[in-house]
Amino acid sequence: MSPIRTLISEAEIKDRVRQIGAEISKDYNARTPTLVCVLKGSIIFFADLIRVITLDVNCEFAQTSSYNDKTVSSGEAKLVFNSKLNFKNIDVIIIEDIIDTGLSLTSLIAEIQRTTPASLKVCSLLNKPSRRIKPVRIDYLGFEIENHFVVGYGLDHAQKYRNLPYIAILDPNEIR
Ligand code: IMP
Ligand code: MG
């Protein structure tokens, strides 16, 4: 039996990414937002999203980590990489793969706010609200999902499955 089963197909993701790209293009009309790709999980979403946005955009990269190789958040999100990001007077959109406890996003938001951006919004492909510890506002959301551990389309388990073109549920027996 396969350790994974499809939750969101490639076609469904493509459709939704196109809609989000259109929404962002409309909302930021004639502006040049900076999109912050949160490594590593957001790389595929980020790459697809920027190609369906019809504005000029700047791209930045940040890394937060709270998981190590486990599937349950360690409860402590740390910013492990920050390329001296300064967003003074810039319109920023954080691009996340999934919001789970909200801990990593909360610390990233605080880091970015410190540099006084003109505006700051959050875009996430997935939302797992059942596990939230820190409340966060998501301005652009792809899909809300149940409390499953998901992989694919950039999301990993112990660095595996990022290259699946769709989102799949990982069999809980595979997890430990
Ligand atoms: P949070 O700080 O708990 O919100 O964790 C967010 C980060 O944990 C995400 O950006 C992902 O990189 C990772 N993560 C959370 N849930 C999953 C999942 O179901 N599969 C893979 N990675 C996940
Ligand atoms: Mg992430």
CSV table of C-alpha atoms and ligand atoms in Angstrom, one decimal:
chain,number,residue,atom,x,y,z
A,1,MET,CA,0.0,0.0,0.0
A,2,SER,CA,1.2,3.5,-0.8
A,3,PRO,CA,2.2,5.6,2.2
A,4,ILE,CA,0.4,8.5,0.7
A,5,ARG,CA,-3.0,9.3,-0.8
A,6,THR,CA,-4.0,12.4,-2.8
A,7,LEU,CA,-5.8,15.2,-1.0
A,8,ILE,CA,-5.6,18.0,-3.5
A,9,SER,CA,-4.9,17.3,-7.2
A,10,GLU,CA,-2.5,19.0,-9.5
A,11,ALA,CA,-5.4,20.5,-11.4
A,12,GLU,CA,-7.1,21.8,-8.3
A,13,ILE,CA,-3.9,23.5,-7.1
A,14,LYS,CA,-3.3,25.1,-10.5
A,15,ASP,CA,-6.8,26.6,-10.6
A,16,ARG,CA,-6.6,28.0,-7.1
A,17,VAL,CA,-3.1,29.4,-7.6
A,18,ARG,CA,-4.3,31.2,-10.7
A,19,GLN,CA,-7.2,32.7,-8.8
A,20,ILE,CA,-4.9,33.9,-6.0
A,21,GLY,CA,-2.5,35.4,-8.5
A,22,ALA,CA,-5.4,37.3,-10.1
A,23,GLU,CA,-6.6,38.6,-6.7
A,24,ILE,CA,-3.1,39.8,-5.8
A,25,SER,CA,-2.7,41.4,-9.2
A,26,LYS,CA,-5.9,43.3,-8.7
A,27,ASP,CA,-5.3,44.3,-5.1
A,28,TYR,CA,-1.8,45.6,-5.7
A,29,ASN,CA,-2.6,47.3,-9.0
A,30,ALA,CA,0.3,49.4,-10.3
A,31,ARG,CA,2.4,48.7,-7.2
A,32,THR,CA,5.4,46.4,-6.9
A,33,PRO,CA,5.0,44.2,-3.8
A,34,THR,CA,7.9,42.2,-2.4
A,35,LEU,CA,6.9,38.5,-2.0
A,36,VAL,CA,8.8,36.7,0.7
A,37,CYS,CA,9.2,33.0,0.1
A,38,VAL,CA,9.4,31.0,3.3
A,39,LEU,CA,11.9,28.3,2.7
A,40,LYS,CA,11.8,25.5,2.0
A,41,GLY,CA,8.2,24.4,1.9
A,42,SER,CA,6.9,27.3,-0.1
A,43,ILE,CA,9.2,27.1,-3.1
A,44,ILE,CA,6.9,25.4,-5.5
A,45,PHE,CA,3.8,27.5,-4.5
A,46,PHE,CA,6.0,30.6,-4.7
A,47,ALA,CA,7.4,29.7,-8.2
A,48,ASP,CA,3.9,29.0,-9.6
A,49,LEU,CA,2.3,32.0,-7.9
A,50,ILE,CA,4.8,34.6,-9.1
A,51,ARG,CA,4.2,33.4,-12.7
A,52,VAL,CA,0.5,34.1,-12.6
A,53,ILE,CA,0.9,37.6,-11.0
A,54,THR,CA,0.7,40.2,-13.7
A,55,LEU,CA,2.6,42.9,-11.8
A,56,ASP,CA,6.2,43.6,-11.3
A,57,VAL,CA,7.3,41.8,-8.1
A,58,ASN,CA,10.4,41.6,-6.0
A,59,CYS,CA,11.4,38.2,-4.5
A,60,GLU,CA,12.9,37.6,-1.1
A,61,PHE,CA,13.6,34.4,0.9
A,62,ALA,CA,13.4,33.7,4.6
A,63,GLN,CA,13.7,30.5,6.6
A,64,THR,CA,11.9,29.5,9.8
A,65,SER,CA,11.9,26.1,11.4
A,66,SER,CA,10.0,24.5,14.2
A,67,TYR,CA,9.8,20.9,13.0
A,68,ASN,CA,13.2,19.3,12.6
A,69,ASP,CA,12.3,15.8,11.4
A,70,LYS,CA,9.2,15.4,13.5
A,71,THR,CA,5.6,15.9,12.3
A,72,VAL,CA,4.6,17.7,15.5
A,73,SER,CA,5.8,21.3,15.9
A,74,SER,CA,8.4,21.6,18.6
A,75,GLY,CA,6.4,24.6,19.8
A,76,GLU,CA,9.3,26.9,19.3
A,77,ALA,CA,9.7,28.6,16.0
A,78,LYS,CA,13.0,30.2,15.2
A,79,LEU,CA,14.2,32.3,12.3
A,80,VAL,CA,17.2,30.3,11.1
A,81,PHE,CA,18.0,32.5,8.1
A,82,ASN,CA,17.3,36.2,7.4
A,83,SER,CA,19.1,37.8,4.6
A,84,LYS,CA,19.3,41.2,6.5
A,85,LEU,CA,15.8,41.8,5.3
A,86,ASN,CA,14.7,45.5,5.4
A,87,PHE,CA,11.2,46.3,4.1
A,88,LYS,CA,11.0,50.0,5.0
A,89,ASN,CA,8.1,51.6,3.0
A,90,ILE,CA,7.7,48.4,1.0
A,91,ASP,CA,4.4,46.4,0.4
A,92,VAL,CA,5.3,42.9,1.6
A,93,ILE,CA,3.4,39.6,1.1
A,94,ILE,CA,4.6,36.6,3.0
A,95,ILE,CA,4.1,33.4,0.9
A,96,GLU,CA,3.7,30.3,3.1
A,97,ASP,CA,3.1,26.7,2.3
A,98,ILE,CA,0.9,25.9,5.4
A,99,ILE,CA,-0.1,27.6,8.6
A,100,ASP,CA,-0.3,25.0,11.4
A,101,THR,CA,0.3,26.3,15.0
A,102,GLY,CA,1.0,29.8,13.6
A,103,LEU,CA,4.2,30.0,15.6
A,104,SER,CA,6.7,30.4,12.7
A,105,LEU,CA,4.5,32.9,10.9
A,106,THR,CA,4.1,34.9,14.1
A,107,SER,CA,7.8,35.3,14.6
A,108,LEU,CA,8.4,36.1,10.9
A,109,ILE,CA,5.7,38.8,11.0
A,110,ALA,CA,7.4,40.3,14.0
A,111,GLU,CA,10.7,40.4,12.3
A,112,ILE,CA,9.3,42.0,9.2
A,113,GLN,CA,7.2,44.5,11.2
A,114,ARG,CA,10.3,45.7,12.9
A,115,THR,CA,11.6,47.1,9.6
A,116,THR,CA,8.4,49.2,9.1
A,117,PRO,CA,7.0,48.0,5.8
A,118,ALA,CA,4.3,50.1,4.0
A,119,SER,CA,2.0,47.1,4.4
A,120,LEU,CA,2.2,43.4,5.3
A,121,LYS,CA,-0.1,40.6,4.1
A,122,VAL,CA,0.0,36.8,4.4
A,123,CYS,CA,-0.7,34.4,1.6
A,124,SER,CA,-0.8,30.6,2.4
A,125,LEU,CA,-1.5,27.7,0.2
A,126,LEU,CA,-2.9,25.6,3.1
A,127,ASN,CA,-4.4,26.3,6.5
A,128,LYS,CA,-4.7,23.7,9.3
A,129,PRO,CA,-6.8,25.8,11.8
A,130,SER,CA,-7.4,22.9,14.2
A,131,ARG,CA,-3.8,23.1,15.5
A,132,ARG,CA,-3.5,26.9,15.9
A,133,ILE,CA,-1.6,28.1,19.0
A,134,LYS,CA,-1.0,31.7,17.8
A,135,PRO,CA,-3.9,33.5,16.0
A,136,VAL,CA,-2.9,34.8,12.6
A,137,ARG,CA,-4.7,36.6,9.8
A,138,ILE,CA,-4.5,35.0,6.4
A,139,ASP,CA,-5.2,37.4,3.6
A,140,TYR,CA,-5.0,35.0,0.7
A,141,LEU,CA,-5.7,31.3,1.3
A,142,GLY,CA,-5.6,28.3,-1.1
A,143,PHE,CA,-7.3,25.6,0.9
A,144,GLU,CA,-8.4,24.8,4.4
A,145,ILE,CA,-7.6,21.3,5.5
A,146,GLU,CA,-8.3,18.9,8.4
A,147,ASN,CA,-5.7,17.9,10.9
A,148,HIS,CA,-3.7,15.6,8.6
A,149,PHE,CA,0.1,15.6,8.0
A,150,VAL,CA,0.4,16.5,4.3
A,151,VAL,CA,3.3,16.3,1.9
A,152,GLY,CA,4.0,17.3,-1.7
A,153,TYR,CA,4.0,20.5,-3.8
A,154,GLY,CA,6.9,21.7,-1.6
A,155,LEU,CA,5.9,20.2,1.7
A,156,ASP,CA,8.0,17.4,3.1
A,157,HIS,CA,8.3,14.8,5.7
A,158,ALA,CA,12.0,14.5,6.8
A,159,GLN,CA,12.9,16.3,3.5
A,160,LYS,CA,11.1,13.7,1.3
A,161,TYR,CA,8.1,14.2,-1.0
A,162,ARG,CA,8.6,17.9,-1.8
A,163,ASN,CA,8.7,17.1,-5.5
A,164,LEU,CA,5.2,15.5,-5.7
A,165,PRO,CA,3.1,17.7,-8.0
A,166,TYR,CA,0.0,17.3,-5.8
A,167,ILE,CA,-0.8,17.4,-2.1
A,168,ALA,CA,-1.1,14.1,-0.3
A,169,ILE,CA,-1.9,12.8,3.1
A,170,LEU,CA,1.0,10.8,4.7
A,171,ASP,CA,-0.1,7.6,6.3
A,172,PRO,CA,0.4,8.2,10.1
A,173,ASN,CA,2.2,4.8,10.3
A,174,GLU,CA,5.0,6.3,8.2
A,175,ILE,CA,5.5,9.0,10.6
A,176,ARG,CA,7.4,7.4,13.4
B,1,IMP,P1,3.6,26.4,12.3
B,1,IMP,O1,4.7,27.3,12.9
B,1,IMP,O2,3.3,25.3,13.3
B,1,IMP,O3,2.5,27.1,11.8
B,1,IMP,O4,4.3,25.6,11.2
B,1,IMP,C1,4.4,26.0,9.9
B,1,IMP,C2,5.4,25.2,9.2
B,1,IMP,O5,5.5,23.8,9.6
B,1,IMP,C3,4.9,25.2,7.7
B,1,IMP,O6,5.4,26.3,7.0
B,1,IMP,C4,5.5,23.9,7.2
B,1,IMP,O7,6.8,24.1,6.7
B,1,IMP,C5,5.5,23.0,8.5
B,1,IMP,N1,4.3,22.1,8.5
B,1,IMP,C6,3.2,22.3,9.2
B,1,IMP,N2,2.2,21.3,9.0
B,1,IMP,C7,2.8,20.5,8.0
B,1,IMP,C8,2.3,19.4,7.3
B,1,IMP,O8,1.2,18.9,7.4
B,1,IMP,N3,3.2,18.9,6.4
B,1,IMP,C9,4.4,19.4,6.2
B,1,IMP,N4,4.9,20.5,6.8
B,1,IMP,C10,4.1,21.1,7.7
B,2,MG,MG,6.9,26.7,6.0
